[in-house]
mmCIF file of C-alpha atoms in Angstrom:
data_model
loop_
_atom_site.group_PDB
_atom_site.id
_atom_site.type_symbol
_atom_site.label_atom_id
_atom_site.label_comp_id
_atom_site.label_asym_id
_atom_site.label_seq_id
_atom_site.Cartn_x
_atom_site.Cartn_y
_atom_site.Cartn_z
ATOM 1 C CA MET Q 1 16.516 23.013 24.665
ATOM 2 C CA ILE Q 2 15.842 19.246 24.139
ATOM 3 C CA ASP Q 3 16.908 17.685 27.158
ATOM 4 C CA ALA Q 4 20.021 15.509 26.673
ATOM 5 C CA ARG Q 5 18.303 12.606 28.844
ATOM 6 C CA VAL Q 6 15.759 11.773 26.315
ATOM 7 C CA LYS Q 7 17.318 9.134 23.866
ATOM 8 C CA TYR Q 8 16.280 7.811 20.367
ATOM 9 C CA ARG Q 9 15.352 4.453 22.462
ATOM 10 C CA HIS Q 10 12.908 6.448 24.783
ATOM 11 C CA VAL Q 11 11.244 7.803 22.131
ATOM 12 C CA GLN Q 12 10.996 4.608 19.934
ATOM 13 C CA CYS Q 13 10.205 2.699 23.319
ATOM 14 C CA PHE Q 14 7.204 5.021 23.550
ATOM 15 C CA MET Q 15 5.949 4.991 20.351
ATOM 16 C CA GLU Q 16 5.642 1.086 19.870
ATOM 17 C CA VAL Q 17 3.816 1.159 23.511
ATOM 18 C CA SER Q 18 1.393 3.868 22.182
ATOM 19 C CA ARG Q 19 0.450 2.002 19.102
ATOM 20 C CA ARG Q 20 0.397 -1.927 20.386
ATOM 21 C CA ARG Q 21 -1.286 -0.444 24.150
ATOM 22 C CA SER Q 22 0.676 -3.544 25.517
ATOM 23 C CA LEU Q 23 4.406 -3.704 27.445
ATOM 24 C CA VAL Q 24 4.557 -7.093 26.503
ATOM 25 C CA LYS Q 25 3.367 -6.642 22.277
ATOM 26 C CA ALA Q 26 5.878 -3.477 22.257
ATOM 27 C CA ALA Q 27 9.094 -5.874 24.241
ATOM 28 C CA ASP Q 28 8.461 -8.060 21.129
ATOM 29 C CA ALA Q 29 8.224 -5.731 18.488
ATOM 30 C CA LEU Q 30 11.368 -4.225 20.169
ATOM 31 C CA SER Q 31 12.867 -7.833 20.438
ATOM 32 C CA ILE Q 32 13.367 -6.923 23.726
ATOM 33 C CA THR Q 33 12.592 -7.975 27.389
ATOM 34 C CA GLN Q 34 9.639 -6.286 28.905
ATOM 35 C CA PRO Q 35 11.268 -5.235 32.128
ATOM 36 C CA ALA Q 36 13.348 -3.637 29.328
ATOM 37 C CA VAL Q 37 10.400 -2.042 27.961
ATOM 38 C CA SER Q 38 8.932 -0.476 31.968
ATOM 39 C CA LYS Q 39 13.033 0.949 32.514
ATOM 40 C CA THR Q 40 12.498 2.784 29.591
ATOM 41 C CA LEU Q 41 9.484 3.940 30.062
ATOM 42 C CA LYS Q 42 9.973 4.754 33.497
ATOM 43 C CA GLU Q 43 12.875 6.685 32.676
ATOM 44 C CA LEU Q 44 11.182 8.334 29.951
ATOM 45 C CA GLU Q 45 8.581 9.817 32.504
ATOM 46 C CA GLU Q 46 10.797 10.713 35.367
ATOM 47 C CA ILE Q 47 12.546 13.492 32.848
ATOM 48 C CA LEU Q 48 9.770 14.717 31.583
ATOM 49 C CA GLU Q 49 8.131 14.439 35.546
ATOM 50 C CA VAL Q 50 4.606 13.368 33.995
ATOM 51 C CA ARG Q 51 3.161 10.364 33.956
ATOM 52 C CA LEU Q 52 2.785 9.087 30.086
ATOM 53 C CA PHE Q 53 0.524 5.878 29.995
ATOM 54 C CA GLU Q 54 -2.248 4.494 32.561
ATOM 55 C CA ARG Q 55 -1.788 0.959 33.329
ATOM 56 C CA SER Q 56 -4.675 -0.973 34.030
ATOM 57 C CA ARG Q 57 -5.422 -5.260 33.211
ATOM 58 C CA LYS Q 58 -6.542 -4.624 29.948
ATOM 59 C CA GLY Q 59 -3.589 -3.094 28.653
ATOM 60 C CA VAL Q 60 -1.885 0.603 28.459
ATOM 61 C CA THR Q 61 -3.384 3.796 27.641
ATOM 62 C CA LEU Q 62 -2.187 7.559 26.853
ATOM 63 C CA THR Q 63 -2.294 9.890 29.423
ATOM 64 C CA GLN Q 64 -3.909 13.566 28.153
ATOM 65 C CA PHE Q 65 0.572 14.441 28.729
ATOM 66 C CA GLY Q 66 0.673 10.895 26.834
ATOM 67 C CA GLU Q 67 -1.096 12.016 23.851
ATOM 68 C CA VAL Q 68 0.395 15.579 23.970
ATOM 69 C CA PHE Q 69 4.166 14.327 23.408
ATOM 70 C CA HIS Q 70 2.486 10.939 20.890
ATOM 71 C CA HIS Q 71 1.552 14.136 18.549
ATOM 72 C CA TYR Q 72 5.096 15.040 18.293
ATOM 73 C CA ALA Q 73 7.353 12.208 19.103
ATOM 74 C CA GLY Q 74 5.610 10.293 15.636
ATOM 75 C CA ALA Q 75 7.032 12.914 13.451
ATOM 76 C CA SER Q 76 9.865 13.365 15.261
ATOM 77 C CA LEU Q 77 11.119 9.699 14.492
ATOM 78 C CA ALA Q 78 9.402 10.227 10.869
ATOM 79 C CA ALA Q 79 12.347 13.663 10.803
ATOM 80 C CA LEU Q 80 15.119 11.557 12.071
ATOM 81 C CA LYS Q 81 14.372 8.932 9.673
ATOM 82 C CA GLN Q 82 14.181 11.335 6.284
ATOM 83 C CA GLY Q 83 17.544 13.287 6.939
ATOM 84 C CA LEU Q 84 19.459 10.909 8.102
ATOM 85 C CA ASP Q 85 18.506 9.279 4.146
ATOM 86 C CA SER Q 86 19.329 12.643 2.935
ATOM 87 C CA VAL Q 87 22.350 12.288 4.356
ATOM 88 C CA ALA Q 88 23.212 9.010 2.566
ATOM 89 C CA GLN Q 89 21.579 10.086 -0.172
ATOM 90 C CA ALA Q 90 23.635 13.355 -0.704
ATOM 91 C CA ARG Q 91 27.278 10.567 -0.053
ATOM 92 C CA MET Q 92 25.667 8.452 -3.099
ATOM 93 C CA SER Q 93 26.151 11.528 -5.660
ATOM 94 C CA GLY Q 94 22.764 11.854 -5.963
ATOM 95 C CA GLU Q 95 21.336 8.955 -6.237
ATOM 96 C CA SER Q 96 18.135 9.373 -4.075
ATOM 97 C CA TYR Q 97 15.979 5.810 -1.975
ATOM 98 C CA LEU Q 98 12.368 5.000 -2.255
ATOM 99 C CA ASN Q 99 11.159 2.327 0.119
ATOM 100 C CA VAL Q 100 8.004 0.940 -0.557
ATOM 101 C CA GLY Q 101 5.928 -1.623 1.482
ATOM 102 C CA VAL Q 102 3.665 -3.963 -0.870
ATOM 103 C CA LEU Q 103 1.127 -7.054 0.376
ATOM 104 C CA PRO Q 104 1.727 -10.467 -0.988
ATOM 105 C CA SER Q 105 -1.547 -9.628 -3.189
ATOM 106 C CA VAL Q 106 -0.350 -6.513 -4.831
ATOM 107 C CA ALA Q 107 3.545 -7.318 -5.095
ATOM 108 C CA ALA Q 108 2.420 -9.923 -7.306
ATOM 109 C CA ARG Q 109 -0.749 -8.123 -9.499
ATOM 110 C CA ILE Q 110 0.219 -4.359 -9.776
ATOM 111 C CA VAL Q 111 3.636 -3.825 -8.594
ATOM 112 C CA PRO Q 112 6.079 -5.350 -11.567
ATOM 113 C CA ASP Q 113 4.362 -3.195 -14.387
ATOM 114 C CA ALA Q 114 4.751 -0.773 -12.129
ATOM 115 C CA VAL Q 115 8.424 -1.026 -11.312
ATOM 116 C CA GLN Q 116 8.832 -1.498 -15.176
ATOM 117 C CA ALA Q 117 7.747 1.864 -15.717
ATOM 118 C CA PHE Q 118 8.779 3.543 -13.288
ATOM 119 C CA GLN Q 119 12.218 2.431 -13.882
ATOM 120 C CA ALA Q 120 11.948 3.717 -18.385
ATOM 121 C CA GLU Q 121 11.869 7.213 -16.770
ATOM 122 C CA SER Q 122 15.366 6.678 -16.012
ATOM 123 C CA VAL Q 123 15.236 8.090 -12.610
ATOM 124 C CA GLU Q 124 17.956 7.665 -10.598
ATOM 125 C CA THR Q 125 16.504 6.601 -7.795
ATOM 126 C CA THR Q 126 16.651 3.406 -5.844
ATOM 127 C CA LEU Q 127 13.983 1.415 -5.403
ATOM 128 C CA THR Q 128 13.438 -1.474 -1.947
ATOM 129 C CA LEU Q 129 10.197 -3.351 -1.570
ATOM 130 C CA ILE Q 130 9.325 -5.360 1.357
ATOM 131 C CA THR Q 131 6.700 -7.464 1.621
ATOM 132 C CA GLY Q 132 5.255 -8.426 4.921
ATOM 133 C CA PRO Q 133 1.715 -8.550 6.885
ATOM 134 C CA ASN Q 134 -0.537 -5.161 6.786
ATOM 135 C CA THR Q 135 0.583 -3.967 10.409
ATOM 136 C CA PHE Q 136 3.846 -4.498 10.302
ATOM 137 C CA LEU Q 137 4.342 -2.324 6.735
ATOM 138 C CA LEU Q 138 2.005 0.662 8.383
ATOM 139 C CA SER Q 139 4.475 0.534 11.937
ATOM 140 C CA ARG Q 140 7.174 0.742 9.796
ATOM 141 C CA LEU Q 141 5.922 3.623 7.372
ATOM 142 C CA ARG Q 142 4.839 5.571 11.119
ATOM 143 C CA VAL Q 143 8.074 6.095 12.048
ATOM 144 C CA GLY Q 144 9.031 6.615 8.735
ATOM 145 C CA GLU Q 145 11.112 3.321 7.374
ATOM 146 C CA LEU Q 146 8.817 3.019 4.917
ATOM 147 C CA ASP Q 147 8.027 6.003 2.103
ATOM 148 C CA LEU Q 148 4.753 3.925 0.778
ATOM 149 C CA VAL Q 149 2.696 0.901 1.967
ATOM 150 C CA VAL Q 150 0.396 -0.156 -0.962
ATOM 151 C CA GLY Q 151 -2.436 -2.874 0.706
ATOM 152 C CA ARG Q 152 -5.862 -3.053 1.809
ATOM 153 C CA LEU Q 153 -6.850 -0.278 3.726
ATOM 154 C CA ALA Q 154 -6.594 -1.368 7.372
ATOM 155 C CA GLU Q 155 -9.050 -0.831 10.205
ATOM 156 C CA PRO Q 156 -9.874 3.061 11.360
ATOM 157 C CA GLU Q 157 -7.652 2.970 14.575
ATOM 158 C CA GLN Q 158 -4.385 1.709 12.402
ATOM 159 C CA MET Q 159 -4.738 4.486 10.551
ATOM 160 C CA ALA Q 160 -4.195 7.108 12.481
ATOM 161 C CA GLY Q 161 -1.499 10.115 11.273
ATOM 162 C CA LEU Q 162 -1.955 7.932 7.871
ATOM 163 C CA SER Q 163 -3.442 8.854 4.530
ATOM 164 C CA PHE Q 164 -5.357 6.349 1.938
ATOM 165 C CA SER Q 165 -5.485 6.741 -1.771
ATOM 166 C CA TYR Q 166 -8.139 3.736 -3.185
ATOM 167 C CA LEU Q 167 -6.947 1.770 -6.608
ATOM 168 C CA TYR Q 168 -9.219 -1.197 -6.182
ATOM 169 C CA SER Q 169 -10.828 -3.532 -4.660
ATOM 170 C CA GLU Q 170 -9.816 -7.127 -4.122
ATOM 171 C CA SER Q 171 -11.667 -10.419 -2.801
ATOM 172 C CA VAL Q 172 -10.170 -13.807 -1.834
ATOM 173 C CA SER Q 173 -10.135 -17.067 -3.849
ATOM 174 C CA PHE Q 174 -10.184 -20.728 -2.322
ATOM 175 C CA ALA Q 175 -7.824 -22.323 -4.911
ATOM 176 C CA VAL Q 176 -7.135 -26.080 -6.180
ATOM 177 C CA ARG Q 177 -5.262 -27.719 -8.328
ATOM 178 C CA LYS Q 178 -6.622 -29.161 -12.128
ATOM 179 C CA GLY Q 179 -8.286 -32.471 -10.931
ATOM 180 C CA HIS Q 180 -9.200 -31.683 -7.437
ATOM 181 C CA PRO Q 181 -12.023 -33.629 -6.148
ATOM 182 C CA LEU Q 182 -14.521 -30.482 -5.431
ATOM 183 C CA LEU Q 183 -13.960 -29.215 -8.988
ATOM 184 C CA GLN Q 184 -15.162 -32.252 -9.858
ATOM 185 C CA GLU Q 185 -18.583 -31.596 -7.484
ATOM 186 C CA ASP Q 186 -22.170 -30.369 -8.935
ATOM 187 C CA SER Q 187 -22.440 -27.861 -6.407
ATOM 188 C CA TYR Q 188 -20.105 -25.766 -4.072
ATOM 189 C CA ASP Q 189 -21.171 -26.514 -0.126
ATOM 190 C CA LEU Q 190 -18.312 -24.060 1.477
ATOM 191 C CA SER Q 191 -18.204 -26.744 4.740
ATOM 192 C CA ARG Q 192 -16.800 -29.474 2.271
ATOM 193 C CA ILE Q 193 -13.425 -27.604 2.499
ATOM 194 C CA ALA Q 194 -13.325 -29.457 5.915
ATOM 195 C CA ASP Q 195 -12.691 -32.698 4.674
ATOM 196 C CA PHE Q 196 -8.924 -31.736 2.937
ATOM 197 C CA PRO Q 197 -5.790 -29.551 3.798
ATOM 198 C CA VAL Q 198 -6.568 -25.673 4.323
ATOM 199 C CA LEU Q 199 -3.850 -23.423 3.937
ATOM 200 C CA TYR Q 200 -5.020 -20.512 6.013
ATOM 201 C CA PRO Q 201 -4.096 -16.810 6.904
ATOM 202 C CA THR Q 202 -2.190 -16.329 10.438
ATOM 203 C CA LYS Q 203 -3.467 -13.497 12.403
ATOM 204 C CA GLU Q 204 -0.940 -11.005 11.133
ATOM 205 C CA ALA Q 205 -3.109 -11.013 7.800
ATOM 206 C CA ILE Q 206 -5.241 -8.609 6.772
ATOM 207 C CA ILE Q 207 -7.654 -10.637 5.280
ATOM 208 C CA ARG Q 208 -8.152 -12.990 8.342
ATOM 209 C CA PRO Q 209 -11.202 -11.325 10.007
ATOM 210 C CA TYR Q 210 -13.164 -11.462 5.994
ATOM 211 C CA ILE Q 211 -12.355 -15.218 5.624
ATOM 212 C CA GLU Q 212 -13.153 -15.829 9.815
ATOM 213 C CA ARG Q 213 -16.748 -14.038 9.402
ATOM 214 C CA LEU Q 214 -17.093 -15.743 5.963
ATOM 215 C CA LEU Q 215 -16.715 -19.615 7.271
ATOM 216 C CA ILE Q 216 -18.679 -18.514 10.608
ATOM 217 C CA ALA Q 217 -21.527 -17.532 8.146
ATOM 218 C CA HIS Q 218 -21.574 -20.761 6.531
ATOM 219 C CA GLY Q 219 -21.070 -22.899 9.394
ATOM 220 C CA VAL Q 220 -17.980 -23.968 9.305
ATOM 221 C CA THR Q 221 -16.689 -23.471 12.837
ATOM 222 C CA ARG Q 222 -13.226 -26.028 12.832
ATOM 223 C CA LEU Q 223 -10.570 -27.054 9.624
ATOM 224 C CA PRO Q 224 -8.836 -30.072 11.552
ATOM 225 C CA LYS Q 225 -6.150 -29.808 8.804
ATOM 226 C CA ARG Q 226 -5.227 -26.180 8.702
ATOM 227 C CA VAL Q 227 -2.005 -24.938 8.522
ATOM 228 C CA GLU Q 228 -1.191 -21.366 8.724
ATOM 229 C CA THR Q 229 0.826 -19.310 6.170
ATOM 230 C CA ILE Q 230 1.774 -15.950 4.432
ATOM 231 C CA SER Q 231 4.214 -17.756 1.878
ATOM 232 C CA ASN Q 232 3.215 -17.659 -1.241
ATOM 233 C CA SER Q 233 6.082 -19.753 -2.906
ATOM 234 C CA PHE Q 234 5.026 -22.681 0.100
ATOM 235 C CA GLY Q 235 1.154 -22.151 -0.471
ATOM 236 C CA ARG Q 236 1.789 -22.765 -4.394
ATOM 237 C CA THR Q 237 4.105 -25.456 -4.330
ATOM 238 C CA TYR Q 238 1.662 -27.692 -1.745
ATOM 239 C CA THR Q 239 -1.294 -26.527 -3.476
ATOM 240 C CA LEU Q 240 -0.090 -27.599 -6.841
ATOM 241 C CA ASP Q 241 1.236 -31.086 -5.265
ATOM 242 C CA THR Q 242 -2.201 -31.685 -2.955
ATOM 243 C CA ASP Q 243 -5.817 -31.890 -2.317
ATOM 244 C CA ALA Q 244 -5.320 -28.666 -0.453
ATOM 245 C CA VAL Q 245 -7.212 -25.567 -0.735
ATOM 246 C CA TRP Q 246 -5.120 -22.687 -0.398
ATOM 247 C CA ILE Q 247 -7.512 -18.926 0.858
ATOM 248 C CA ILE Q 248 -5.597 -16.262 -0.518
ATOM 249 C CA SER Q 249 -5.929 -12.777 -1.374
ATOM 250 C CA SER Q 250 -7.054 -13.134 -5.117
ATOM 251 C CA GLY Q 251 -4.136 -10.815 -6.711
ATOM 252 C CA VAL Q 252 -1.641 -13.511 -5.403
ATOM 253 C CA VAL Q 253 -2.757 -16.809 -7.311
ATOM 254 C CA ALA Q 254 -4.079 -14.504 -10.648
ATOM 255 C CA ARG Q 255 -1.587 -15.267 -13.057
ATOM 256 C CA ASP Q 256 -1.877 -19.056 -11.860
ATOM 257 C CA ILE Q 257 -5.527 -18.877 -12.643
ATOM 258 C CA ALA Q 258 -5.216 -17.730 -16.187
ATOM 259 C CA ALA Q 259 -3.088 -19.544 -16.954
ATOM 260 C CA GLY Q 260 -4.693 -23.206 -15.812
ATOM 261 C CA GLU Q 261 -2.341 -24.168 -13.313
ATOM 262 C CA LEU Q 262 -4.532 -23.278 -10.451
ATOM 263 C CA PHE Q 263 -8.828 -23.170 -10.534
ATOM 264 C CA GLU Q 264 -10.678 -21.287 -7.957
ATOM 265 C CA LEU Q 265 -13.593 -22.804 -6.503
ATOM 266 C CA PRO Q 266 -16.675 -21.196 -7.742
ATOM 267 C CA LEU Q 267 -17.691 -19.646 -4.448
ATOM 268 C CA GLU Q 268 -19.507 -16.600 -2.984
ATOM 269 C CA THR Q 269 -16.832 -14.195 -1.921
ATOM 270 C CA ALA Q 270 -17.851 -10.891 -1.373
ATOM 271 C CA GLU Q 271 -17.786 -10.455 2.074
ATOM 272 C CA THR Q 272 -14.124 -10.676 1.483
ATOM 273 C CA THR Q 273 -13.951 -7.340 -0.662
ATOM 274 C CA GLY Q 274 -11.889 -4.939 0.817
ATOM 275 C CA PRO Q 275 -10.228 -1.502 -0.895
ATOM 276 C CA VAL Q 276 -6.156 -1.446 -1.911
ATOM 277 C CA GLY Q 277 -4.684 1.649 -2.589
ATOM 278 C CA LEU Q 278 -1.570 3.537 -1.115
ATOM 279 C CA THR Q 279 -1.438 4.445 2.120
ATOM 280 C CA THR Q 280 1.306 7.291 2.949
ATOM 281 C CA ARG Q 281 1.929 9.568 6.481
ATOM 282 C CA ALA Q 282 -0.458 12.562 6.397
ATOM 283 C CA ASP Q 283 1.910 14.690 7.582
ATOM 284 C CA ALA Q 284 5.268 13.881 4.905
ATOM 285 C CA ALA Q 285 5.778 15.972 1.150
ATOM 286 C CA PRO Q 286 6.140 13.477 -0.908
ATOM 287 C CA THR Q 287 9.096 13.232 -2.719
ATOM 288 C CA PRO Q 288 8.950 13.388 -6.939
ATOM 289 C CA ALA Q 289 10.523 10.381 -7.487
ATOM 290 C CA LEU Q 290 7.375 9.339 -4.947
ATOM 291 C CA LEU Q 291 5.182 10.670 -6.333
ATOM 292 C CA MET Q 292 5.943 9.164 -9.769
ATOM 293 C CA PHE Q 293 5.791 5.872 -8.333
ATOM 294 C CA GLN Q 294 2.363 6.310 -7.406
ATOM 295 C CA SER Q 295 1.257 7.705 -10.683
ATOM 296 C CA THR Q 296 3.016 4.229 -12.052
ATOM 297 C CA LEU Q 297 1.071 2.414 -9.783
ATOM 298 C CA ARG Q 298 -2.285 3.888 -10.285
ATOM 299 C CA ALA Q 299 -1.587 3.288 -14.275
ATOM 300 C CA SER Q 300 -0.795 -0.053 -13.286
ATOM 301 C CA ALA Q 301 -4.294 -0.901 -11.118
ATOM 302 C CA GLU Q 302 -6.186 0.764 -14.149
ATOM 303 C CA LYS Q 303 -4.582 -1.455 -16.692
ATOM 304 C CA LYS Q 304 -4.966 -4.446 -14.255
ATOM 305 C CA SER Q 305 -8.875 -3.957 -13.363
ATOM 306 C CA ALA Q 306 -9.708 -3.250 -17.369
ATOM 307 C CA LEU Q 307 -8.508 -6.692 -18.216
ATOM 308 C CA LEU Q 308 -11.084 -8.377 -15.566
#
């Protein structure tokens, strides 16, 4: 029998702390206070009569008992979410739902064609598309709130319990407006971007570490006019209206560059290239709708790659 004292909030809090290795970060993610997180964990440990975490100045780590509990807790949350969705779907006369997280670059590049092909099959499935940073999307996937994430391959420590299927590789673009002063120069020096406003990805963006390494390698350690944003609509408008240099995944600006509205500085950005693909929960059996949508995404990726 399951101990009736163990509540959903206990398991949810445990999973968030174990994933982030920090009470403060877990509290922010759950929109509660740190004392509330500490109290919830203490209650859970008292119920189980074991210590689940070791606390230190560097953060928290799972004990052996914590590792055992973690193995089953994630699966239980995902199963609960699946059960709730199944009941809701049954009440909707058989209509099903597919919740997909997409990085903004992927949303612009391959998802529109994939959605069009998916709907052409007359599948009675409502697609819900959510964009955001990769870490946010993977956290929602891990607890069953998303069925699929389409984006860059995350760091190894973030991929535990997840499965990745490769689609294509993507680099970063340095985009500017037509007539930008840097386009008039005979040779291109990456350090020159420091003289202009620079739209830069936020700390949550998966491409940021790639960009930081590229800039450091070229001796760029300071961008005095930097604006950090993950808003594509703001980035596009601001870049078109000013002398800003927009550092962004190539998929976001591919259509604007093809249309001649934005231009890519001819810089060597091979260091920023990374794999893009489909991430799912390794322990979750795919539904027919999910398999079909994955197929349309692969077809769209192959079509776009053939045009490059």
